[in-house]
JSON list of C-alpha atoms in Angstrom, two decimals:
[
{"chain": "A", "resi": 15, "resn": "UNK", "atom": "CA", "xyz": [0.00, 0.00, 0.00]},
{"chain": "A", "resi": 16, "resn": "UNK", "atom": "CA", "xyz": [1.52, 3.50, -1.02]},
{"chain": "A", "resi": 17, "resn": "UNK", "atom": "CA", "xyz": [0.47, 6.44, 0.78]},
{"chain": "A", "resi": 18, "resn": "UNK", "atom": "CA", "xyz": [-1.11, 8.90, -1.52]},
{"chain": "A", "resi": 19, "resn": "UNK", "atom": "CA", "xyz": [-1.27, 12.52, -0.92]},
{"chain": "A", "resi": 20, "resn": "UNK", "atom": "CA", "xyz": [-3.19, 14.87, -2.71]},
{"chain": "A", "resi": 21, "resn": "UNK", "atom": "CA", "xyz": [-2.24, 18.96, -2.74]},
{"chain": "A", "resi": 22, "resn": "UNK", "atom": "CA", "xyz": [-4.30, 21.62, -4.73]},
{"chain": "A", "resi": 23, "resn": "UNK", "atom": "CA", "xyz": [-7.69, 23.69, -4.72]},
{"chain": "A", "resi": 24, "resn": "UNK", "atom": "CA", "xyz": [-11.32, 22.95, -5.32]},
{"chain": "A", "resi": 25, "resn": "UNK", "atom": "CA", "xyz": [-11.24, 20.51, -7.86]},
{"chain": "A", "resi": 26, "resn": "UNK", "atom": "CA", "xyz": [-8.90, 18.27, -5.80]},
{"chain": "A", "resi": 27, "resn": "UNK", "atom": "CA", "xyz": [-11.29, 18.39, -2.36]},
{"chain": "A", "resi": 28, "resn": "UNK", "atom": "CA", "xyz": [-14.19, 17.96, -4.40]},
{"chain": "A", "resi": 29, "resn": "UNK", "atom": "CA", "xyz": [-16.57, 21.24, -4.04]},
{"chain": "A", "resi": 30, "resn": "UNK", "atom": "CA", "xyz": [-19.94, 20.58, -4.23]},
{"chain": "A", "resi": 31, "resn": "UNK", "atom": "CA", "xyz": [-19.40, 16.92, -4.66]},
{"chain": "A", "resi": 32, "resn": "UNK", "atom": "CA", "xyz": [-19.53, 13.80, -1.86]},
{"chain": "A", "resi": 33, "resn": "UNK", "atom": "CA", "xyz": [-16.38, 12.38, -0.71]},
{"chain": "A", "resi": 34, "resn": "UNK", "atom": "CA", "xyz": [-16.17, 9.11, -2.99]},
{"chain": "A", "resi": 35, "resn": "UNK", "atom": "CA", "xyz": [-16.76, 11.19, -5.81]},
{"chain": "A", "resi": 36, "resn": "UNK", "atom": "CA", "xyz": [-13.85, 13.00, -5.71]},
{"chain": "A", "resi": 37, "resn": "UNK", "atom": "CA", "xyz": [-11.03, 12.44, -7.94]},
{"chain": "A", "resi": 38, "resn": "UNK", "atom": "CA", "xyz": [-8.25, 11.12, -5.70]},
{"chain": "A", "resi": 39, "resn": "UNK", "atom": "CA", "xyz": [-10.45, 8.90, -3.92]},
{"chain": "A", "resi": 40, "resn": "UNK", "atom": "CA", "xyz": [-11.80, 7.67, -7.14]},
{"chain": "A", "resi": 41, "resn": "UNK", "atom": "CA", "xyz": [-8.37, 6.83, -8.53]},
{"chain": "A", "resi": 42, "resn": "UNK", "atom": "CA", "xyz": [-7.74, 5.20, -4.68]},
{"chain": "A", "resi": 43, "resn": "UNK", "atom": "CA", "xyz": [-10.61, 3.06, -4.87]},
{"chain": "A", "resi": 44, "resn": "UNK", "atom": "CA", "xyz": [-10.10, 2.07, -8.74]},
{"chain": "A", "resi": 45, "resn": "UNK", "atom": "CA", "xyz": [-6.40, 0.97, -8.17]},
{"chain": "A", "resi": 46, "resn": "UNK", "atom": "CA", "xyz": [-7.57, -0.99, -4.81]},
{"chain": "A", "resi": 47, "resn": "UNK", "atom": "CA", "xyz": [-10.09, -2.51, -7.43]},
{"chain": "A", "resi": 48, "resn": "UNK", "atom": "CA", "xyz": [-7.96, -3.96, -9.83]},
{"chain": "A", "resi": 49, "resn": "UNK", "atom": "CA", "xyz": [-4.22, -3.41, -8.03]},
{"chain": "A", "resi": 50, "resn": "UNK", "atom": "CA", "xyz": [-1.07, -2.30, -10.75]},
{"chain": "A", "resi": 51, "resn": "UNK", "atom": "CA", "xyz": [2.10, -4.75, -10.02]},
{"chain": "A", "resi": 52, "resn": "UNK", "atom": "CA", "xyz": [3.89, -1.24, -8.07]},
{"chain": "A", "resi": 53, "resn": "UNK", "atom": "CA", "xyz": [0.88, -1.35, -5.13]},
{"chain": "A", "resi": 54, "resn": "UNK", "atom": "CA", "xyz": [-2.31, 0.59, -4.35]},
{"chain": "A", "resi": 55, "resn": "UNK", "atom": "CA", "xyz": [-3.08, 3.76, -2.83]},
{"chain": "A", "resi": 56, "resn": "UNK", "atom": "CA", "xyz": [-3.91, 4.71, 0.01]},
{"chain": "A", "resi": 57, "resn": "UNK", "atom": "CA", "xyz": [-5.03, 8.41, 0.29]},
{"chain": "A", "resi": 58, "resn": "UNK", "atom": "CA", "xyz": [-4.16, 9.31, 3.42]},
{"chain": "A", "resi": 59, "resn": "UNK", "atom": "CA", "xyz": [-4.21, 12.60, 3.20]},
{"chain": "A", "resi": 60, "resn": "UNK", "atom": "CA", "xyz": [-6.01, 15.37, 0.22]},
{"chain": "A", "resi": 61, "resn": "UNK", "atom": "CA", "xyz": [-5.14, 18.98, 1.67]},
{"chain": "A", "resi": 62, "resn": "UNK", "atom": "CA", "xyz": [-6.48, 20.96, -0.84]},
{"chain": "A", "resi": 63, "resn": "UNK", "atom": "CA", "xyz": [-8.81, 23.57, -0.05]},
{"chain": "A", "resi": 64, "resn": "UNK", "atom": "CA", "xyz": [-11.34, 25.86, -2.23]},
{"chain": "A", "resi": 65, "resn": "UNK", "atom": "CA", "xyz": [-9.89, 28.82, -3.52]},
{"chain": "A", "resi": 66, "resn": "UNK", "atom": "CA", "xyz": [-6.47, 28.10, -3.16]},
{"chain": "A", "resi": 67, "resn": "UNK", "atom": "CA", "xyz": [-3.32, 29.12, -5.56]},
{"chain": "A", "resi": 68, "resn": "UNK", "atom": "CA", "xyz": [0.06, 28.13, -5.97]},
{"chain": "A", "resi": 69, "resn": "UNK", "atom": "CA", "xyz": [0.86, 30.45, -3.47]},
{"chain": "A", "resi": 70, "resn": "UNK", "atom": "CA", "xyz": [-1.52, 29.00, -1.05]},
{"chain": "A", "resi": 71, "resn": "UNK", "atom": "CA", "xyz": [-0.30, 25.64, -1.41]},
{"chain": "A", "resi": 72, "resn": "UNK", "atom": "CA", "xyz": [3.41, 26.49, -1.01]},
{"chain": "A", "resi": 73, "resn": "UNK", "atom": "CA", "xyz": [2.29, 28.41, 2.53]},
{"chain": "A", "resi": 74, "resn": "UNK", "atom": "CA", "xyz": [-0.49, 26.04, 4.00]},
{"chain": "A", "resi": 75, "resn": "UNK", "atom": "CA", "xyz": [-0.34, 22.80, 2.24]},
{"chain": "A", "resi": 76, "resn": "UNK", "atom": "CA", "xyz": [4.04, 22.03, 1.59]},
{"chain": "A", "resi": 77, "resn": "UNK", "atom": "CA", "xyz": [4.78, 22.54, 5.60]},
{"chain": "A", "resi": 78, "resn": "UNK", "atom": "CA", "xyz": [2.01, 19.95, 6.32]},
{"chain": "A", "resi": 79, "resn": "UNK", "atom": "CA", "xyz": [4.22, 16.94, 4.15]},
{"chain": "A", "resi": 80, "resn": "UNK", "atom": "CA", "xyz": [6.19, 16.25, 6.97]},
{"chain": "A", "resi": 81, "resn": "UNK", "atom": "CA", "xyz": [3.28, 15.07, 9.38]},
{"chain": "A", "resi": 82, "resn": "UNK", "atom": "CA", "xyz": [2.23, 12.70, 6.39]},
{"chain": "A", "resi": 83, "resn": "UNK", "atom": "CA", "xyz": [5.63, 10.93, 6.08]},
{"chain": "A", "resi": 84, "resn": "UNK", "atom": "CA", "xyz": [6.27, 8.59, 4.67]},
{"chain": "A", "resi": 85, "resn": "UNK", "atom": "CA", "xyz": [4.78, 9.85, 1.74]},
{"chain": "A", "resi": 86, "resn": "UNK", "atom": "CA", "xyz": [5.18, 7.08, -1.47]},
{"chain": "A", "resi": 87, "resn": "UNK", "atom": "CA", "xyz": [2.43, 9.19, -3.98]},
{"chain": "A", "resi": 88, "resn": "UNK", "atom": "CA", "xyz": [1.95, 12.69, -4.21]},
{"chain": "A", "resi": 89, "resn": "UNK", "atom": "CA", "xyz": [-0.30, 14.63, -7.01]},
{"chain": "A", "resi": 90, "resn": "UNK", "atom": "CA", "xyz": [-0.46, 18.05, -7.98]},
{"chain": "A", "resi": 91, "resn": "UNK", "atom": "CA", "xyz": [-3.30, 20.64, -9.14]},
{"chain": "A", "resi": 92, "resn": "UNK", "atom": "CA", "xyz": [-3.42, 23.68, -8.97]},
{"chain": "A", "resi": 93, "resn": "UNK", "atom": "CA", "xyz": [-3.61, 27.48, -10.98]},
{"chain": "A", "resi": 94, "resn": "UNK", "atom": "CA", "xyz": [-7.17, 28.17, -11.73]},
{"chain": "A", "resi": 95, "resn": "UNK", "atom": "CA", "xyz": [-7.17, 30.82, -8.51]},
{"chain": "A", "resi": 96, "resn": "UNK", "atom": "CA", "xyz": [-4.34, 31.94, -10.07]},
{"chain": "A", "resi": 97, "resn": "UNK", "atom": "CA", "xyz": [-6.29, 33.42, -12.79]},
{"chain": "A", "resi": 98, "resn": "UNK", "atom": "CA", "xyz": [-9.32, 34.24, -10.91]},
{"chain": "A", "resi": 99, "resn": "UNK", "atom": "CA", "xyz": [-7.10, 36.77, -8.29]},
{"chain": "A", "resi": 100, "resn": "UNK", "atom": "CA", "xyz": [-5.36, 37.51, -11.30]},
{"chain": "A", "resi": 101, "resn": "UNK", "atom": "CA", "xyz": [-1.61, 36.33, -9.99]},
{"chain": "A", "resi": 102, "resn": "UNK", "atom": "CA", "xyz": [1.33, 37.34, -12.53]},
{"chain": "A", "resi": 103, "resn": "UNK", "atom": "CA", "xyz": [2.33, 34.63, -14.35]},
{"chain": "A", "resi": 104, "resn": "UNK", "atom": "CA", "xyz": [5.88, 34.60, -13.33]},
{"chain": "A", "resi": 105, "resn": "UNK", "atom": "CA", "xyz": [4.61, 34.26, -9.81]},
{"chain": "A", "resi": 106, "resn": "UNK", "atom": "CA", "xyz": [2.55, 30.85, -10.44]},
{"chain": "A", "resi": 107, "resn": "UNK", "atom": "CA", "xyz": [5.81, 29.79, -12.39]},
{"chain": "A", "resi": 108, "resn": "UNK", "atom": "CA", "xyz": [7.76, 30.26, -8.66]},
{"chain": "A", "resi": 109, "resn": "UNK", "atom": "CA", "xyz": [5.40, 28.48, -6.55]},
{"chain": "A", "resi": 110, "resn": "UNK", "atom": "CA", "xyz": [4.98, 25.68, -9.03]},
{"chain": "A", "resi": 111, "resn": "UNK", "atom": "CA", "xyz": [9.05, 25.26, -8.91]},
{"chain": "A", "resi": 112, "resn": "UNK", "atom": "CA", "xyz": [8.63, 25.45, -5.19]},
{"chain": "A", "resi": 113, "resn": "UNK", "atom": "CA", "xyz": [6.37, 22.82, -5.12]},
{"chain": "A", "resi": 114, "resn": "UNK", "atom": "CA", "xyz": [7.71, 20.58, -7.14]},
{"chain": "A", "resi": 115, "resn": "UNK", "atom": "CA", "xyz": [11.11, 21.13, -5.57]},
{"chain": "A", "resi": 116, "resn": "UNK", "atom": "CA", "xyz": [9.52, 20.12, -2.10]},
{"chain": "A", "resi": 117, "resn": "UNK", "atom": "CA", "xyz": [7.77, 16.59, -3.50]},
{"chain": "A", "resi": 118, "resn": "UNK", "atom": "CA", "xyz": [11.48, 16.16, -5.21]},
{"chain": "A", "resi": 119, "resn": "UNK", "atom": "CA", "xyz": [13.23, 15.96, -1.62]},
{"chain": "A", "resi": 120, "resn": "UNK", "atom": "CA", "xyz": [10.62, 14.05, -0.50]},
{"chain": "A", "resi": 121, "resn": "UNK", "atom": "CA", "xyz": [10.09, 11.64, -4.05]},
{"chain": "A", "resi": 122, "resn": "UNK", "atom": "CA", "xyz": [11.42, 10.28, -6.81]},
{"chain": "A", "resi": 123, "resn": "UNK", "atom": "CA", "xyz": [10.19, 12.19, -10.24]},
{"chain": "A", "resi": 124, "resn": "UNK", "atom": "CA", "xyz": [8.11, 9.07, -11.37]},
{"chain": "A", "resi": 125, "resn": "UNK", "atom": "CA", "xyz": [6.09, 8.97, -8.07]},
{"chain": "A", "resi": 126, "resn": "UNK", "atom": "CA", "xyz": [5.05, 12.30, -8.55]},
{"chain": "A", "resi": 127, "resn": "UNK", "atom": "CA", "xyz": [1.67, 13.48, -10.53]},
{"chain": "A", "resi": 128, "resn": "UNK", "atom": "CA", "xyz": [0.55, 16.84, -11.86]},
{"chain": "A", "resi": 129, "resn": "UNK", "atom": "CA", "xyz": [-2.96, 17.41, -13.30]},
{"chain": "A", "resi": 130, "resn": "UNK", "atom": "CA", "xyz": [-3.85, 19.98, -15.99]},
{"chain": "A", "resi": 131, "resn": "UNK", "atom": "CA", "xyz": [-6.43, 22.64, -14.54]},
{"chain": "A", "resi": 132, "resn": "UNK", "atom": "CA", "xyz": [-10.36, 22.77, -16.32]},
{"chain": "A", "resi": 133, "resn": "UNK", "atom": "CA", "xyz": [-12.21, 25.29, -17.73]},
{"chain": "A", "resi": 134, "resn": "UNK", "atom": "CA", "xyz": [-14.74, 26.31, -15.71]},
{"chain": "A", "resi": 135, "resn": "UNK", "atom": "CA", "xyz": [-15.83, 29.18, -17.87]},
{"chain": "A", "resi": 136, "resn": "UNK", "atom": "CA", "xyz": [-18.11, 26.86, -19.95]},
{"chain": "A", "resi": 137, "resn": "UNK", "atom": "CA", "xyz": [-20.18, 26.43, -16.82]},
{"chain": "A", "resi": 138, "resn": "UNK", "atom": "CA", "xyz": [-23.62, 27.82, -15.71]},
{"chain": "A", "resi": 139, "resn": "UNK", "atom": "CA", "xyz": [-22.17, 30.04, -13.16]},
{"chain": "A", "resi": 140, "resn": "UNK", "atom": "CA", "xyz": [-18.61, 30.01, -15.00]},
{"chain": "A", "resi": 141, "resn": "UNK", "atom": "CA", "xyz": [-19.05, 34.04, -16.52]},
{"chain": "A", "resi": 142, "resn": "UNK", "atom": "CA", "xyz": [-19.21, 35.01, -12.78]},
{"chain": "A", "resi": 143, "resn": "UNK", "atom": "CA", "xyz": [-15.57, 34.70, -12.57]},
{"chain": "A", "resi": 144, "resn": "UNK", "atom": "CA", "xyz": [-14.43, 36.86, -14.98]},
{"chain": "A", "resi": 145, "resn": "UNK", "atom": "CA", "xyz": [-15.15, 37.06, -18.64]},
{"chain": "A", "resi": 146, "resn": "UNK", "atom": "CA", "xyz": [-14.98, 33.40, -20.26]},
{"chain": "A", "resi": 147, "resn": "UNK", "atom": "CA", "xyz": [-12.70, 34.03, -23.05]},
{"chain": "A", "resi": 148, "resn": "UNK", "atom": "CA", "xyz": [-10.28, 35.92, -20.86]},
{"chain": "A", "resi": 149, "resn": "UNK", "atom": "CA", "xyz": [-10.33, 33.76, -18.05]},
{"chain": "A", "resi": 150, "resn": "UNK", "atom": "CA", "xyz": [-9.89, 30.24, -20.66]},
{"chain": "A", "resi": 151, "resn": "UNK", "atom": "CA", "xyz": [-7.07, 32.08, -22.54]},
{"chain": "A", "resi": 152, "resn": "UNK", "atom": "CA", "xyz": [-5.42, 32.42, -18.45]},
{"chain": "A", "resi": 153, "resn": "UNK", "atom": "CA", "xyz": [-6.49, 28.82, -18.03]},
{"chain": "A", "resi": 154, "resn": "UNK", "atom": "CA", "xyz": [-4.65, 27.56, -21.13]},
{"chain": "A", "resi": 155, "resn": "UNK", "atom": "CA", "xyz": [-1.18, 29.45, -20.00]},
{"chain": "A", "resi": 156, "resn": "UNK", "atom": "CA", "xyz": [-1.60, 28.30, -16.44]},
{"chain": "A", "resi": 157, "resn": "UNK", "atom": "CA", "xyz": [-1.46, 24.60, -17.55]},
{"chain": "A", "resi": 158, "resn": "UNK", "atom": "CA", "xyz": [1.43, 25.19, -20.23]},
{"chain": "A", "resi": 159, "resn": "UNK", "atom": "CA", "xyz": [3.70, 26.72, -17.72]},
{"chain": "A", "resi": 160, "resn": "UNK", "atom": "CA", "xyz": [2.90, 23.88, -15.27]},
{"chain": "A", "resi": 161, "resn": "UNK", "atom": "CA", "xyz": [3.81, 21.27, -17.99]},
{"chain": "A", "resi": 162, "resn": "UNK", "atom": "CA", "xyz": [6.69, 23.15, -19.15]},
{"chain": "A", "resi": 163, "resn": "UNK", "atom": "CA", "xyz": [7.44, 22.79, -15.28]},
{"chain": "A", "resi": 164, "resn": "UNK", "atom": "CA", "xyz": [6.89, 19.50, -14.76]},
{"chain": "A", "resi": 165, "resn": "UNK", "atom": "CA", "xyz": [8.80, 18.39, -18.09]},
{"chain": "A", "resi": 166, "resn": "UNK", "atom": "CA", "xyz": [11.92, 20.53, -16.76]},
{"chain": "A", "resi": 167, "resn": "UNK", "atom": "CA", "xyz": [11.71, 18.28, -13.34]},
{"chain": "A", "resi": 168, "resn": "UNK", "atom": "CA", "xyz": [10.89, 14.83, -15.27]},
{"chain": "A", "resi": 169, "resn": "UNK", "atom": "CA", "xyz": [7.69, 14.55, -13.67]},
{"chain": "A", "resi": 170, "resn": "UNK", "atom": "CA", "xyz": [4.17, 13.26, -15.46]},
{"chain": "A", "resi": 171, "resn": "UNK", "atom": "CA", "xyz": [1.72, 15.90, -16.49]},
{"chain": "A", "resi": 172, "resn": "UNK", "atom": "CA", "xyz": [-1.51, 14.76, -17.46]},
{"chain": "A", "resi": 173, "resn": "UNK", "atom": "CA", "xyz": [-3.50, 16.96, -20.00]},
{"chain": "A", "resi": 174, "resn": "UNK", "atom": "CA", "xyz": [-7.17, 16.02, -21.40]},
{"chain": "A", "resi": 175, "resn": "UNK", "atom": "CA", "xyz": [-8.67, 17.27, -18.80]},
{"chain": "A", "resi": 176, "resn": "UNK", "atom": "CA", "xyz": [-9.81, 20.87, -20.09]},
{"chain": "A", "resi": 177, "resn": "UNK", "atom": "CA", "xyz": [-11.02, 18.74, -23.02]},
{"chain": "A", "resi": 178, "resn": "UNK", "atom": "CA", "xyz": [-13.08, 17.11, -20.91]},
{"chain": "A", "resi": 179, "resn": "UNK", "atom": "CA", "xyz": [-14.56, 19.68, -18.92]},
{"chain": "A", "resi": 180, "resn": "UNK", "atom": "CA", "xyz": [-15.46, 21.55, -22.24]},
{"chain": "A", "resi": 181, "resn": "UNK", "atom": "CA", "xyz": [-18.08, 19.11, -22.76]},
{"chain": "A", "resi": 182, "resn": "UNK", "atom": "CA", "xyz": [-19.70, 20.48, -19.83]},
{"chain": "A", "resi": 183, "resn": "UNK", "atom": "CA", "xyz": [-20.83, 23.54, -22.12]},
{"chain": "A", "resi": 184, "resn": "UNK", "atom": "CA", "xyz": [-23.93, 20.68, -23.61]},
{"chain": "A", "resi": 185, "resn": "UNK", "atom": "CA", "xyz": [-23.54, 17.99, -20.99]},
{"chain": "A", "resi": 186, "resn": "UNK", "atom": "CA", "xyz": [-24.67, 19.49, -17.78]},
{"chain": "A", "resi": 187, "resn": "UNK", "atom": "CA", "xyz": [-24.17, 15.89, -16.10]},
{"chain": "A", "resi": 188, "resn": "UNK", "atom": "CA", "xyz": [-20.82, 16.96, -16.11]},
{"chain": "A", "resi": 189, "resn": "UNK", "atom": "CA", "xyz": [-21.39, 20.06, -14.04]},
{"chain": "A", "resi": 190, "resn": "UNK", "atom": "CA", "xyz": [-22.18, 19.75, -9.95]},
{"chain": "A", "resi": 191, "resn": "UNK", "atom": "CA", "xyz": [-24.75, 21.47, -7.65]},
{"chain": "A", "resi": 192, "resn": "UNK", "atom": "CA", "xyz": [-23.54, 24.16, -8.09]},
{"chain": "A", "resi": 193, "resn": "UNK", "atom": "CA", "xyz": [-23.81, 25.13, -11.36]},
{"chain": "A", "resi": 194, "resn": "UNK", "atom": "CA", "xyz": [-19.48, 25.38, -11.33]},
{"chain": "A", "resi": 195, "resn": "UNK", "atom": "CA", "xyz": [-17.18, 22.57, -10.52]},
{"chain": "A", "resi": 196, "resn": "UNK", "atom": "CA", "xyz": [-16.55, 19.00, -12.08]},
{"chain": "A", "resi": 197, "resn": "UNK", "atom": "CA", "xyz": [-19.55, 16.89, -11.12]},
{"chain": "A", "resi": 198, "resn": "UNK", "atom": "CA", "xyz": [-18.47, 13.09, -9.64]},
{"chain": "A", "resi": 199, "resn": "UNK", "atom": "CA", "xyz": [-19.78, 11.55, -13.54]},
{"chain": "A", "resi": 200, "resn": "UNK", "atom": "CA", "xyz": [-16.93, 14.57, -14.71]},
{"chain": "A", "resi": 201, "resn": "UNK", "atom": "CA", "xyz": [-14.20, 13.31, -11.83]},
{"chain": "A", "resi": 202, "resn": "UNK", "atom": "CA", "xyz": [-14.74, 10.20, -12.97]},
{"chain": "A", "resi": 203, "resn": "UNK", "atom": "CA", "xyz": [-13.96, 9.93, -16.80]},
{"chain": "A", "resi": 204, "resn": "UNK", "atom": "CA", "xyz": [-10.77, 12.54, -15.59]},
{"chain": "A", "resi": 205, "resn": "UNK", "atom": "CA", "xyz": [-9.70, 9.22, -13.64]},
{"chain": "A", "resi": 206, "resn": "UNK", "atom": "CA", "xyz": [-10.73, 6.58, -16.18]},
{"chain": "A", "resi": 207, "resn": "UNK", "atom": "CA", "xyz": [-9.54, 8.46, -19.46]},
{"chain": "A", "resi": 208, "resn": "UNK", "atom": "CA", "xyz": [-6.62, 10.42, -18.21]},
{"chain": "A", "resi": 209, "resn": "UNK", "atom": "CA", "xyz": [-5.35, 9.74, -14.68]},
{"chain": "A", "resi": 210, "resn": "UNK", "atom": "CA", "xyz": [-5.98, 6.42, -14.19]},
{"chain": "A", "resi": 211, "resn": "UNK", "atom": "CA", "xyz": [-3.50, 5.09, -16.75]},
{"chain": "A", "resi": 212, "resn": "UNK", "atom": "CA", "xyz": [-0.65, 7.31, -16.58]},
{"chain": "A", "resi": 213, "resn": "UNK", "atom": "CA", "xyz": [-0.66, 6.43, -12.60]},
{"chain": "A", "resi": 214, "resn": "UNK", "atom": "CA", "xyz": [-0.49, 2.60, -13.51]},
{"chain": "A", "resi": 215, "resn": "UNK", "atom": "CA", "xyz": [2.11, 3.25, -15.83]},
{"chain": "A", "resi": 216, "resn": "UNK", "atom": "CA", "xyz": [4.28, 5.11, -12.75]},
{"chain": "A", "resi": 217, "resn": "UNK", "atom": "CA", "xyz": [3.73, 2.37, -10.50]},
{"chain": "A", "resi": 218, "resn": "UNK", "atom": "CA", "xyz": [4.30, -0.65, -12.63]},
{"chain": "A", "resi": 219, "resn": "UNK", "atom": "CA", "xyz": [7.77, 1.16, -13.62]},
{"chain": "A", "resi": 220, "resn": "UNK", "atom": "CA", "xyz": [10.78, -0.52, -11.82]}
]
């Protein structure tokens, strides 16, 4: 068993959506399911919080790692607050390196997992955040710099999941309560078509 910890905003806790349904636990409870040869995950710990940004996580989530040790898993997303509180972009580039240079002293590259950031703006209530194509155009060069990021430190970067969310703009399945964030049926196909494989790759690697 690996112990998984989870770091990021909304869409990592799950706003608006039970427990089960969010993504972490999902990809917990799929891998305990049908176990990879490299172990399952436990999830013993998902700090993120609503309404946090790069920033936030480097104050309020990094200095909680050491009560988690040993950590085996950690995953990363985070950078849509960013945009929203309108945070230069050279700033989110910092606190990304910051984070990732934390989960490096702490893990090797390959147990390490960062997740590309959704568009929200195609939501009911998304336009209440800022003007859509303003706030999607912030979206997109939040999740290139944290690839760029994560390619510089060797670590996985999943992408596919703004695709996803788009479909929320005719599939309002994919939308929760309330009317903004990734519904569990949306959390779910993030795990199953984009997550879920790239983390059995990592842990069936040597």
């Amino acid at each position: 068993m690996l112990r998984f910890v989870a770091l990021g905003d909304s869409y990592t806790i799950g706003t608006s959506v039970a427990a089960d349904e969010r993504w972490p636990d999902q990809l917990a409870a799929r891998l305990g399911a049908a176990p990879p040869a490299g172990g399952t995950l436990q999830l013993v710990a998902n700090h993120a919080v609503n309404g946090y940004t790069a920033g936030s996580v480097v104050r309020r989530q990094l200095p909680r790692l050491d009560d988690d040790a040993p950590i085996d898993f950690a995953t990363l997303l985070v950078g849509v607050n960013d945009v929203v509180q309108g945070v230069p972009e050279a700033a989110y580039r910092a606190d990304v390196d910051t984070i990732l240079a934390a989960l490096l002293e702490r893990l090797p590259a390959d147990r390490i997992l960062c997740v590309e950031t959704p568009d929200y703006t195609v939501t009911p209530q998304g336009a209440a955040f800022g003007d859509p194509a303003t706030q999607r155009a912030g979206i997109v060069r939040v999740n290139a710099i944290l690839r760029e990021r994560c390619e510089a430190a060797h670590i996985r970067f999943v992408d596919g999941i703004f695709s996803i969310s788009g479909e929320a703009a005719t599939d309002r399945t994919l939308v929760a309560s309330d009317g903004l964030h990734p519904s569990g049926a949306q959390y779910r196909r993030w795990v199953t078509e984009r997550i879920e494989p790239v983390v059995r790759e990592l842990l069936a690697a040597p």
